[in-house]
Short mmCIF file of C-alpha atoms and ligand atoms in Angstrom, two decimals:
data_model
loop_
_atom_site.label_atom_id
_atom_site.label_comp_id
_atom_site.label_asym_id
_atom_site.label_seq_id
_atom_site.Cartn_x
_atom_site.Cartn_y
_atom_site.Cartn_z
CA UNK M 23 0.28 0.28 0.12
CA UNK M 24 1.03 3.30 -0.84
CA UNK M 25 2.67 5.80 1.79
CA UNK M 26 2.96 9.08 2.41
CA UNK M 27 6.45 8.43 3.00
CA UNK M 28 6.49 6.79 -0.49
CA UNK M 29 5.98 10.73 -1.39
CA UNK M 30 8.12 13.17 -2.62
CA UNK M 31 5.92 15.83 -1.68
CA UNK M 32 5.24 15.65 1.23
CA UNK M 33 7.20 17.77 3.17
CA UNK M 34 7.08 18.29 7.16
CA UNK M 35 8.46 21.60 7.02
CA UNK M 36 8.00 24.65 6.97
CA UNK M 37 9.26 27.02 3.78
CA UNK M 38 10.66 30.32 4.78
CA UNK M 39 13.07 32.40 2.02
CA UNK M 40 13.21 29.87 -0.17
CA UNK M 41 14.52 27.76 2.96
CA UNK M 42 12.85 24.06 5.02
CA UNK M 43 13.44 24.74 8.14
CA UNK M 44 12.01 24.09 11.86
CA UNK M 45 11.14 25.99 14.35
CA UNK M 46 13.51 27.73 16.25
CA UNK M 47 11.84 25.77 19.51
CA UNK M 48 12.10 22.83 17.90
CA UNK M 49 8.20 21.93 18.68
CA UNK M 50 6.09 20.11 16.01
CA UNK M 51 2.14 20.12 15.90
CA UNK M 52 1.11 16.80 15.29
CA UNK M 53 -1.20 16.04 11.75
CA UNK M 54 -4.08 12.59 12.42
CA UNK M 55 -6.00 11.18 9.54
CA UNK M 56 -9.68 11.95 10.29
CA UNK M 57 -11.00 8.94 8.82
CA UNK M 58 -7.89 6.39 11.60
CA UNK M 59 -7.47 8.45 13.49
CA UNK M 60 -3.74 7.75 13.14
CA UNK M 61 -1.02 9.95 12.59
CA UNK M 62 0.33 11.28 9.82
CA UNK M 63 2.76 13.40 10.48
CA UNK M 64 4.34 17.13 11.85
CA UNK M 65 5.05 20.21 11.52
CA UNK M 66 7.02 22.93 12.85
CA UNK M 67 5.24 24.86 15.33
CA UNK M 68 6.23 28.08 15.27
CA UNK M 69 5.27 32.03 16.52
CA UNK M 70 5.52 35.34 15.29
CA UNK M 71 9.17 35.12 15.27
CA UNK M 72 9.34 32.79 12.44
CA UNK M 73 6.45 35.08 11.39
CA UNK M 74 8.64 38.10 11.36
CA UNK M 75 10.92 36.16 9.49
CA UNK M 76 9.16 35.63 6.74
CA UNK M 77 7.62 38.97 6.48
CA UNK M 78 10.71 40.33 6.23
CA UNK M 79 11.57 37.98 3.74
CA UNK M 80 8.59 38.24 1.49
CA UNK M 81 9.38 41.65 1.38
CA UNK M 82 13.34 41.58 0.75
CA UNK M 83 12.58 39.31 -2.46
CA UNK M 84 9.45 41.71 -3.21
CA UNK M 85 11.83 44.47 -5.08
CA UNK M 86 12.61 42.37 -7.71
CA UNK M 87 9.21 40.58 -8.27
CA UNK M 88 7.48 43.06 -8.63
CA UNK M 89 10.54 44.57 -11.74
CA UNK M 90 10.30 41.32 -13.40
CA UNK M 91 7.75 41.18 -16.23
CA UNK M 92 4.33 40.29 -16.75
CA UNK M 93 5.58 37.62 -19.34
CA UNK M 94 7.88 36.40 -17.11
CA UNK M 95 6.07 36.30 -13.91
CA UNK M 96 3.39 33.88 -16.56
CA UNK M 97 6.49 31.26 -17.43
CA UNK M 98 6.82 30.61 -14.21
CA UNK M 99 3.67 30.73 -12.75
CA UNK M 100 2.91 28.41 -16.19
CA UNK M 101 5.68 26.41 -14.82
CA UNK M 102 4.30 25.60 -11.17
CA UNK M 103 0.78 24.44 -13.04
CA UNK M 104 2.02 22.42 -15.27
CA UNK M 105 4.42 20.37 -12.53
CA UNK M 106 0.72 20.56 -10.22
CA UNK M 107 -0.64 18.53 -13.00
CA UNK M 108 1.95 16.54 -12.84
CA UNK M 109 1.84 15.66 -9.39
CA UNK M 110 -2.00 15.60 -9.36
CA UNK M 111 -2.51 11.92 -8.04
CA UNK M 112 0.29 12.39 -5.14
CA UNK M 113 -0.93 15.44 -3.78
CA UNK M 114 -4.60 14.27 -4.06
CA UNK M 115 -3.21 11.24 -1.44
CA UNK M 116 -2.08 13.92 0.76
CA UNK M 117 -5.06 15.88 0.58
CA UNK M 118 -7.28 12.61 1.72
CA UNK M 119 -5.08 11.19 3.88
CA UNK M 120 -5.14 14.79 5.69
CA UNK M 121 -8.10 15.81 4.93
CA UNK M 122 -10.52 13.12 4.29
CA UNK M 123 -12.74 13.69 0.77
CA UNK M 124 -12.83 10.98 -1.21
CA UNK M 125 -9.99 10.57 -4.28
CA UNK M 126 -11.80 11.68 -6.99
CA UNK M 127 -12.69 15.09 -4.68
CA UNK M 128 -9.35 15.49 -3.77
CA UNK M 129 -8.13 14.88 -7.22
CA UNK M 130 -11.56 17.07 -9.16
CA UNK M 131 -9.75 19.68 -6.30
CA UNK M 132 -6.13 19.83 -7.92
CA UNK M 133 -7.02 20.47 -11.05
CA UNK M 134 -9.17 23.19 -9.68
CA UNK M 135 -6.07 24.74 -7.22
CA UNK M 136 -3.99 24.15 -10.64
CA UNK M 137 -6.81 25.78 -13.07
CA UNK M 138 -5.95 29.32 -10.85
CA UNK M 139 -2.33 29.46 -11.78
CA UNK M 140 -3.67 29.26 -15.53
CA UNK M 141 -5.45 31.10 -15.19
CA UNK M 142 -3.55 33.88 -13.53
CA UNK M 143 -0.56 33.62 -15.22
CA UNK M 144 -2.34 34.84 -18.67
CA UNK M 145 -4.28 37.96 -16.75
CA UNK M 146 -0.97 38.30 -14.66
CA UNK M 147 -0.77 40.08 -18.59
CA UNK M 148 -3.87 42.21 -19.00
CA UNK M 149 -3.71 44.48 -15.76
CA UNK M 150 -4.03 47.69 -17.59
CA UNK M 151 -3.97 51.17 -16.12
CA UNK M 152 -5.98 54.47 -18.00
CA UNK M 153 -5.44 57.29 -19.57
CA UNK M 154 -8.28 59.97 -18.81
CA UNK M 155 -8.74 62.99 -20.60
CA UNK M 156 -7.48 66.11 -18.59
CA UNK M 157 -9.81 68.73 -17.68
CA UNK M 158 -6.97 71.35 -17.91
CA UNK M 159 -4.85 71.03 -21.53
CA UNK M 160 -2.08 71.96 -19.95
CA UNK M 161 -2.14 68.56 -17.59
CA UNK M 162 -2.24 64.86 -18.10
CA UNK M 163 -3.57 62.30 -15.62
CA UNK M 164 -2.73 59.04 -15.96
CA UNK M 165 -3.23 56.10 -14.13
CA UNK M 166 -1.79 53.30 -13.34
CA UNK M 167 -1.63 49.70 -11.84
CA UNK M 168 0.95 48.51 -8.99
CA UNK M 169 1.52 45.24 -6.65
CA UNK M 170 -0.04 46.20 -2.88
CA UNK M 171 3.56 44.35 -1.56
CA UNK M 172 4.05 41.87 0.78
CA UNK M 173 0.35 39.76 1.01
CA UNK M 174 -0.16 37.41 4.50
CA UNK M 175 -3.14 34.39 4.13
CA UNK M 176 -4.25 32.01 6.33
CA UNK M 177 -6.25 29.37 4.96
CA UNK M 178 -8.57 27.01 6.10
CA UNK M 179 -8.75 23.16 6.05
CA UNK M 180 -11.87 22.36 3.82
CA UNK M 181 -10.10 22.97 0.05
CA UNK M 182 -6.62 22.77 1.64
CA UNK M 183 -5.32 23.53 -2.05
CA UNK M 184 -8.03 25.75 -3.43
CA UNK M 185 -7.69 27.95 -1.31
CA UNK M 186 -4.08 29.00 -1.80
CA UNK M 187 -3.58 28.53 -5.24
CA UNK M 188 -6.98 31.23 -5.57
CA UNK M 189 -4.88 33.42 -3.22
CA UNK M 190 -1.19 33.03 -4.37
CA UNK M 191 -2.22 32.69 -7.88
CA UNK M 192 -3.44 36.21 -8.16
CA UNK M 193 -1.54 37.53 -5.68
CA UNK M 194 2.04 36.15 -7.29
CA UNK M 195 0.84 37.25 -11.09
CA UNK M 196 0.59 40.96 -10.06
CA UNK M 197 3.98 40.92 -8.45
CA UNK M 198 2.99 40.27 -5.37
CA UNK M 199 5.03 38.02 -2.84
CA UNK M 200 2.89 36.18 -0.27
CA UNK M 201 2.82 34.35 3.23
CA UNK M 202 0.83 31.56 4.21
CA UNK M 203 -0.39 29.76 7.06
CA UNK M 204 -2.48 27.04 6.39
CA UNK M 205 -4.95 25.22 8.77
CA UNK M 206 -3.07 23.00 11.26
CA UNK M 207 -5.37 20.10 10.36
CA UNK M 208 -3.93 20.12 6.51
CA UNK M 209 -0.16 21.29 6.34
CA UNK M 210 0.94 19.05 3.71
CA UNK M 211 -0.67 20.03 0.47
CA UNK M 212 0.11 24.09 1.44
CA UNK M 213 4.07 22.24 1.73
CA UNK M 214 4.01 20.67 -0.81
CA UNK M 215 2.07 23.17 -3.59
CA UNK M 216 5.25 25.47 -2.22
CA UNK M 217 7.66 22.27 -3.10
CA UNK M 218 5.91 22.77 -7.21
CA UNK M 219 6.46 26.46 -6.81
CA UNK M 220 10.52 26.10 -5.80
CA UNK M 221 11.60 23.39 -8.20
CA UNK M 222 9.68 26.00 -10.92
CA UNK M 223 11.66 28.50 -9.92
CA UNK M 224 9.15 30.98 -7.56
CA UNK M 225 12.60 32.61 -5.92
CA UNK M 226 13.39 32.68 -2.86
CA UNK M 227 10.80 33.90 -0.10
CA UNK M 228 7.63 34.95 -3.09
CA UNK M 229 6.11 32.52 -1.57
CA UNK M 230 6.41 31.19 1.75
CA UNK M 231 4.47 29.46 4.09
CA UNK M 232 4.92 29.11 8.23
CA UNK M 233 2.96 26.21 10.63
CA UNK M 234 1.98 26.34 13.82
CA UNK M 235 -0.05 29.04 16.44
CA UNK M 236 -2.07 29.87 14.55
CA UNK M 237 -3.26 33.44 16.91
CA UNK M 238 0.74 34.17 17.24
CA UNK M 239 1.44 34.23 13.83
CA UNK M 240 -1.81 36.09 12.91
CA UNK M 241 -0.98 38.38 14.79
CA UNK M 242 2.30 39.17 13.62
CA UNK M 243 0.24 39.62 9.30
CA UNK M 244 -2.57 41.61 11.14
CA UNK M 245 0.03 43.98 12.83
CA UNK M 246 3.17 44.16 11.26
CA UNK M 247 3.61 47.23 8.63
CA UNK M 248 5.31 45.22 5.94
CA UNK M 249 2.10 43.32 5.49
CA UNK M 250 -0.33 45.43 3.07
CA UNK M 251 -3.01 42.84 2.69
CA UNK M 252 -5.04 40.14 4.88
CA UNK M 253 -6.26 37.10 3.01
CA UNK M 254 -8.43 34.78 4.53
CA UNK M 255 -10.56 32.02 4.14
CA UNK M 256 -12.16 30.82 7.38
CA UNK M 257 -15.11 31.25 10.33
CA UNK M 258 -16.99 34.76 11.06
CA UNK M 259 -15.98 35.07 14.71
CA UNK M 260 -12.08 34.46 13.17
CA UNK M 261 -12.57 37.15 10.68
CA UNK M 262 -14.64 39.63 13.00
CA UNK M 263 -11.06 39.16 15.51
CA UNK M 264 -8.97 39.38 12.09
CA UNK M 265 -10.36 42.41 11.09
CA UNK M 266 -10.20 44.32 14.27
CA UNK M 267 -6.69 43.51 14.09
CA UNK M 268 -6.02 45.07 11.02
CA UNK M 269 -7.06 48.42 11.70
CA UNK M 270 -3.93 49.09 13.50
CA UNK M 271 -2.02 49.29 10.54
CA UNK M 272 -4.83 49.92 7.79
CA UNK M 273 -4.56 47.17 6.24
CA UNK M 274 -6.56 45.71 3.54
CA UNK M 275 -8.34 42.53 3.22
CA UNK M 276 -10.03 39.98 2.22
CA UNK M 277 -11.56 38.16 4.38
CA UNK M 278 -13.62 34.57 2.32
CA UNK M 279 -16.12 33.41 5.67
CA UNK M 280 -18.81 31.53 6.86
CA UNK M 281 -22.24 30.52 4.83
CA UNK M 282 -25.67 29.38 5.13
CA UNK M 283 -27.15 28.50 1.52
CA UNK M 284 -29.91 28.66 0.54
CA UNK M 285 -31.29 26.20 -1.92
CA UNK M 286 -34.87 27.05 -2.90
CA UNK M 287 -36.71 24.14 -5.14
CA UNK M 288 -40.36 25.65 -6.95
CA UNK M 289 -43.16 23.20 -7.73
CA UNK M 290 -42.00 24.11 -11.51
CA UNK M 291 -38.34 23.01 -11.14
CA UNK M 292 -37.02 20.16 -13.11
CA UNK M 293 -37.61 17.79 -9.87
CA UNK M 294 -34.83 15.22 -11.11
CA UNK M 295 -32.07 18.35 -12.57
CA UNK M 296 -32.80 19.69 -8.10
CA UNK M 297 -32.33 16.17 -6.83
CA UNK M 298 -28.77 16.28 -8.05
CA UNK M 299 -27.59 19.49 -7.72
CA UNK M 300 -28.85 19.81 -3.75
CA UNK M 301 -27.09 16.00 -3.18
CA UNK M 302 -24.11 17.67 -4.75
CA UNK M 303 -24.20 20.88 -2.87
CA UNK M 304 -24.88 18.77 0.31
CA UNK M 305 -22.86 16.01 0.32
CA UNK M 306 -19.69 16.74 -1.50
CA UNK M 307 -16.47 16.68 0.90
CA UNK M 308 -19.03 16.19 3.86
CA UNK M 309 -20.82 18.92 3.75
CA UNK M 310 -17.71 20.89 5.22
CA UNK M 311 -18.01 23.85 2.60
CA UNK M 312 -19.15 27.56 3.02
CA UNK M 313 -21.27 27.18 -0.02
CA UNK M 314 -22.97 23.91 1.06
CA UNK M 315 -27.23 23.78 1.20
CA UNK M 316 -27.49 25.27 4.96
CA UNK M 317 -31.51 24.81 4.60
CA UNK M 318 -33.46 22.92 1.70
CA UNK M 319 -37.12 25.02 0.73
CA UNK M 320 -39.14 22.75 -0.59
CA UNK M 321 -42.72 23.96 -1.97
CA UNK M 322 -45.70 22.09 -0.87
CA UNK M 323 -46.60 20.96 -3.76
CA UNK M 324 -43.91 18.85 -3.96
CA UNK M 325 -42.50 18.62 -1.05
CA UNK M 326 -43.37 13.97 -0.27
CA UNK M 327 -42.09 14.00 -3.55
CA UNK M 328 -38.90 15.72 -3.26
CA UNK M 329 -38.44 14.25 0.23
CA UNK M 330 -38.73 10.58 -0.61
CA UNK M 331 -36.81 10.24 -3.86
CA UNK M 332 -34.16 13.19 -2.42
CA UNK M 333 -33.41 10.56 0.53
CA UNK M 334 -32.93 7.57 -1.33
CA UNK M 335 -30.75 9.28 -3.35
CA UNK M 336 -28.80 9.85 0.26
CA UNK M 337 -29.51 6.24 1.40
CA UNK M 338 -27.44 5.10 -1.71
CA UNK M 339 -23.83 6.96 -1.06
CA UNK M 340 -21.38 4.88 0.40
CA UNK M 341 -19.95 6.51 3.24
CA UNK M 342 -16.08 5.73 4.52
CA UNK M 343 -12.33 5.99 3.77
CA UNK M 344 -11.33 8.41 0.79
CA UNK M 345 -8.67 6.16 -0.13
CA UNK M 346 -11.12 3.12 -0.78
CA UNK M 347 -12.73 3.21 -3.72
CA UNK M 348 -16.38 4.23 -5.01
CA UNK M 349 -16.14 6.33 -1.32
CA UNK M 350 -18.76 9.36 -2.24
CA UNK M 351 -18.30 11.06 1.49
CA UNK M 352 -15.79 10.82 4.19
CA UNK M 353 -15.52 11.71 7.08
CA UNK M 354 -15.74 14.89 9.15
CA UNK M 355 -12.32 16.83 10.13
CA UNK M 356 -12.66 16.23 13.77
CA UNK M 357 -14.65 15.64 16.83
CA UNK M 358 -15.96 18.92 17.04
CA UNK M 359 -17.54 18.64 13.84
CA UNK M 360 -19.24 15.52 14.98
CA UNK M 361 -20.46 16.59 17.99
CA UNK M 362 -22.00 20.15 16.21
CA UNK M 363 -23.88 18.29 13.99
CA UNK M 364 -25.70 15.43 16.51
CA UNK M 365 -26.63 18.93 18.30
CA UNK M 366 -28.11 20.43 15.74
CA UNK M 367 -29.73 17.37 14.58
CA UNK M 368 -31.01 17.00 18.59
CA UNK M 369 -32.41 20.73 18.68
CA UNK M 370 -34.57 19.86 15.64
CA UNK M 371 -36.08 16.73 16.99
CA UNK M 372 -36.93 18.24 20.06
CA UNK M 373 -38.84 21.19 17.92
CA UNK M 374 -40.50 19.03 15.82
CA UNK M 375 -38.45 17.77 13.03
CA UNK M 376 -38.28 13.88 12.20
CA UNK M 377 -34.97 11.79 10.91
CA UNK M 378 -35.81 10.21 7.76
CA UNK M 379 -32.27 9.06 7.19
CA UNK M 380 -28.79 8.60 9.03
CA UNK M 381 -29.03 10.97 12.26
CA UNK M 382 -25.89 9.38 14.50
CA UNK M 383 -22.02 8.07 14.28
CA UNK M 384 -21.98 6.00 11.22
CA UNK M 385 -20.64 2.05 12.41
CA UNK M 386 -17.31 3.13 10.74
CA UNK M 387 -16.24 5.24 13.99
CA UNK M 388 -13.46 7.98 13.62
CA UNK M 389 -14.83 11.30 12.06
CA UNK M 390 -17.82 9.17 10.12
CA UNK M 391 -21.54 10.18 10.25
CA UNK M 392 -24.30 9.02 8.82
CA UNK M 393 -25.88 11.04 5.57
CA UNK M 394 -28.95 12.12 7.25
CA UNK M 395 -31.87 14.09 6.18
CA UNK M 396 -34.57 15.90 8.75
CA UNK M 397 -37.84 16.18 7.33
CA UNK M 398 -40.78 19.18 8.53
CA UNK M 399 -37.84 21.54 9.61
CA UNK M 400 -38.87 25.08 10.26
CA UNK M 401 -37.00 28.47 11.27
CA UNK M 402 -37.43 27.79 14.99
CA UNK M 403 -34.63 25.61 14.74
CA UNK M 404 -30.78 26.46 15.37
CA UNK M 405 -30.09 24.05 11.84
CA UNK M 406 -31.92 27.00 10.00
CA UNK M 407 -29.92 30.03 10.98
CA UNK M 408 -26.42 28.10 12.06
CA UNK M 409 -23.93 26.70 9.62
CA UNK M 410 -24.06 22.76 9.63
CA UNK M 411 -21.02 22.04 8.34
CA UNK M 412 -21.64 17.79 7.90
CA UNK M 413 -23.54 15.90 5.65
CA UNK M 414 -26.85 16.31 7.69
CA UNK M 415 -29.96 17.74 4.99
CA UNK M 416 -32.77 20.26 6.71
CA UNK M 417 -36.19 19.85 4.59
CA UNK M 418 -38.41 23.48 4.90
CA UNK M 419 -41.80 23.05 3.63
CA UNK M 420 -43.05 27.00 2.15
CA UNK M 421 -45.55 28.24 0.04
CA UNK M 422 -45.03 31.67 -1.28
CA UNK M 423 -42.02 32.96 -3.02
CA UNK M 424 -42.52 36.45 -1.06
CA UNK M 425 -42.40 34.04 1.73
CA UNK M 426 -39.51 31.64 0.76
CA UNK M 427 -37.36 34.81 -0.12
CA UNK M 428 -37.76 36.30 2.66
CA UNK M 429 -36.74 33.64 4.31
CA UNK M 430 -33.45 32.78 2.47
CA UNK M 431 -32.99 36.40 3.62
CA UNK M 432 -33.10 36.10 6.84
CA UNK M 433 -29.46 35.71 8.41
CA UNK M 434 -26.30 37.21 8.94
CA UNK M 435 -24.36 35.60 5.65
CA UNK M 436 -24.66 36.18 1.96
CA UNK M 437 -22.05 33.82 0.83
CA UNK M 438 -23.86 31.47 -1.99
CA UNK M 439 -27.45 30.66 -2.62
CA UNK M 440 -29.50 28.48 -5.21
CA UNK M 441 -32.45 27.91 -7.31
CA UNK M 442 -34.04 25.48 -9.10
CA UNK M 443 -37.34 26.36 -11.33
CA UNK M 444 -38.54 26.50 -14.99
CA UNK M 445 -39.88 29.76 -14.97
CA UNK M 446 -37.20 32.05 -16.73
CA UNK M 447 -38.78 35.23 -14.59
CA UNK M 448 -39.12 33.62 -11.54
CA UNK M 449 -35.44 32.66 -12.16
CA UNK M 450 -34.90 36.51 -12.33
CA UNK M 451 -36.86 37.55 -10.11
CA UNK M 452 -35.80 35.96 -7.11
CA UNK M 453 -32.12 35.90 -8.30
CA UNK M 454 -32.52 39.87 -8.00
CA UNK M 455 -34.42 39.24 -4.69
CA UNK M 456 -31.47 36.96 -2.97
CA UNK M 457 -28.89 38.76 -0.91
CA UNK M 458 -26.09 37.23 -1.71
CA UNK M 459 -22.52 37.44 -3.94
CA UNK M 460 -23.49 34.24 -6.07
CA UNK M 461 -26.21 32.82 -6.61
CA UNK M 462 -26.61 29.16 -8.99
CA UNK M 463 -29.74 28.72 -11.09
CA UNK M 464 -30.17 25.22 -12.23
CA UNK M 465 -27.20 24.70 -10.73
CA UNK M 466 -25.15 24.12 -7.99
CA UNK M 467 -21.15 23.60 -9.73
CA UNK M 468 -20.88 27.37 -9.51
CA UNK M 469 -17.21 28.57 -8.91
CA UNK M 470 -14.27 28.55 -11.08
CA UNK M 471 -11.51 29.82 -12.12
CA UNK M 472 -13.05 32.44 -15.11
CA UNK M 473 -15.96 33.99 -12.31
CA UNK M 474 -15.91 35.96 -9.25
CA UNK M 475 -16.41 34.04 -5.76
CA UNK M 476 -16.75 35.58 -2.65
CA UNK M 477 -20.13 37.25 -0.24
CA UNK M 478 -21.87 39.73 1.23
CA UNK M 479 -23.52 40.56 4.95
CA UNK M 480 -20.86 38.52 7.17
CA UNK M 481 -20.11 35.95 4.50
CA UNK M 482 -17.28 39.06 3.95
CA UNK M 483 -16.01 40.95 1.45
CA UNK M 484 -13.30 40.67 -1.66
CA UNK M 485 -13.76 38.26 -4.62
CA UNK M 486 -11.28 35.20 -5.65
CA UNK M 487 -10.95 34.10 -9.06
CA UNK M 488 -11.34 35.95 -12.22
CA UNK M 489 -10.19 39.77 -13.61
CA UNK M 490 -11.64 40.74 -9.66
CA UNK M 491 -9.43 38.09 -8.23
CA UNK M 492 -7.12 40.50 -9.77
CA UNK M 493 -7.70 43.85 -8.77
CA UNK M 494 -7.78 42.76 -4.98
CA UNK M 495 -3.65 41.94 -5.12
CA UNK M 496 -3.26 46.17 -7.06
CA UNK M 497 -3.54 49.46 -5.63
CA UNK M 498 -4.58 52.25 -7.96
CA UNK M 499 -1.98 55.10 -8.45
CA UNK M 500 -3.34 58.88 -10.46
CA UNK M 501 -0.22 60.78 -12.07
CA UNK M 502 -0.52 64.32 -12.58
CA UNK M 503 1.90 65.66 -15.15
CA UNK M 504 1.91 69.26 -15.96
CA UNK M 505 3.69 70.28 -19.40
P1 ADP A 4 -12.38 26.75 10.56
O1 ADP A 4 -13.71 26.72 12.28
O2 ADP A 4 -12.98 25.73 9.80
O3 ADP A 4 -11.48 25.83 11.45
P2 ADP A 4 -11.75 28.83 11.69
O4 ADP A 4 -11.70 30.43 11.33
O5 ADP A 4 -11.14 28.30 12.90
O6 ADP A 4 -12.01 27.84 10.65
O7 ADP A 4 -10.10 28.50 10.49
C1 ADP A 4 -10.07 28.82 9.48
C2 ADP A 4 -7.62 29.54 9.64
O8 ADP A 4 -7.99 30.19 10.74
C3 ADP A 4 -7.18 28.12 9.62
O9 ADP A 4 -5.92 28.54 9.42
C4 ADP A 4 -7.22 28.33 11.54
O10 ADP A 4 -5.59 27.78 11.98
C5 ADP A 4 -6.99 30.46 11.06
N1 ADP A 4 -7.22 30.65 12.71
C6 ADP A 4 -8.65 30.14 13.54
N2 ADP A 4 -7.80 31.02 14.76
C7 ADP A 4 -6.66 31.86 14.58
C8 ADP A 4 -6.53 33.32 15.30
N3 ADP A 4 -7.34 33.70 16.44
N4 ADP A 4 -5.76 34.46 14.22
C9 ADP A 4 -5.82 33.95 13.01
N5 ADP A 4 -5.12 32.59 12.48
C10 ADP A 4 -6.30 31.99 12.83
#
């Protein structure tokens, strides 16, 4: 059987200023496989001293990286992209070992992650400025775009590779340098992609990956004068803390925070399509994505039929270790995630909801939880307002468009929403009233490298992917010339 030690890209040191290094204290953070509970390796337990070093290294590397032509940077990024694809299977294996998602999904994430590198390598050549017609015959107005400088990134464990390339690729393409702190649950994908960046010829200090104490490293990232931007994907509570910390240096921020996505199925929906869409949006990554369907609203005329067919489909999902063939739902990341799912189910059932499948820890043990469907859910239940982050699907009955739009918007979050209807007028009427950064209309597979991903309200701000994602890493400079 393959093990991580057979894999060249399996790195257990941090990457600072072009060197693979240990923590000053020599302390380490243990990483476990959520499917087995077994230790798979460890990474340096670093803190503020190493974070300062990484920021300094990144700052030193900035001048020469930003002075390169966009084409020269694109050439390096293109090699990085190719190396990522060449090593896709190894990275996917690392990902399944540390994160738990099924191997096929992990491979999908590697390709998705690589697509950002390729796309931004190209788009980096199209960072245009402007010449604005002058209001004064003796003056000329020229607008240029400049790289922001050193960027710090804090990333989550649910997409351990894509959340990194979605930030690092546009940053590097724009001429910025970056220091990345991956989640402690999943540092190995981050270190693997840094290794490939090194092989691709990314100069020392341009990309750094530092592991260890989140608070200590985060506080250097947020308060250091040399860091010009913090880009964060994670929970809303941590996002609030980081935003507050960034105020001391008035740092530019991008926050991709929690979600509470409604998926609305109208009475005129294509039911089979809606079922497939709901399955993908709910059970991908065992329900651990910020755009997962958190609340499934079904019109009362089709509620029973949808619930029956959807439950049948959920019952057929294969749960297991992501390395096993055909597995569709892997383990949850940790015990805390399981306890959260249990609590939300218990609360819903105590207030009148019923379980039609699943509802408890899976017999496989460890991080496994049964894919679950709850019916007769209503807004009095915590599951409607909290982000579930697990394989639990609550079905809520609704009667009118107005009522369901109000309920869908009745949340602090505003990341993704989904609607299913065959009525084109309704599609636009509803989509325009939904207070969300992204709306999937008869589709739940909405994210890719060419479109802007991001939210409104307390789901954060800033966009990743697309030309909008590149704009996040440049600043606009106005040059006024008197003739
Ligand atoms: P989750 O609950 O999904 O793990 P978090 O928001 O807690 O989401 O974590 C997202 C990322 O933020 C992880 O890399 C984590 O290590 C990091 N993190 C958590 N707390 C802090 C903090 N106080 N300062 C900086 N980073 C943090």
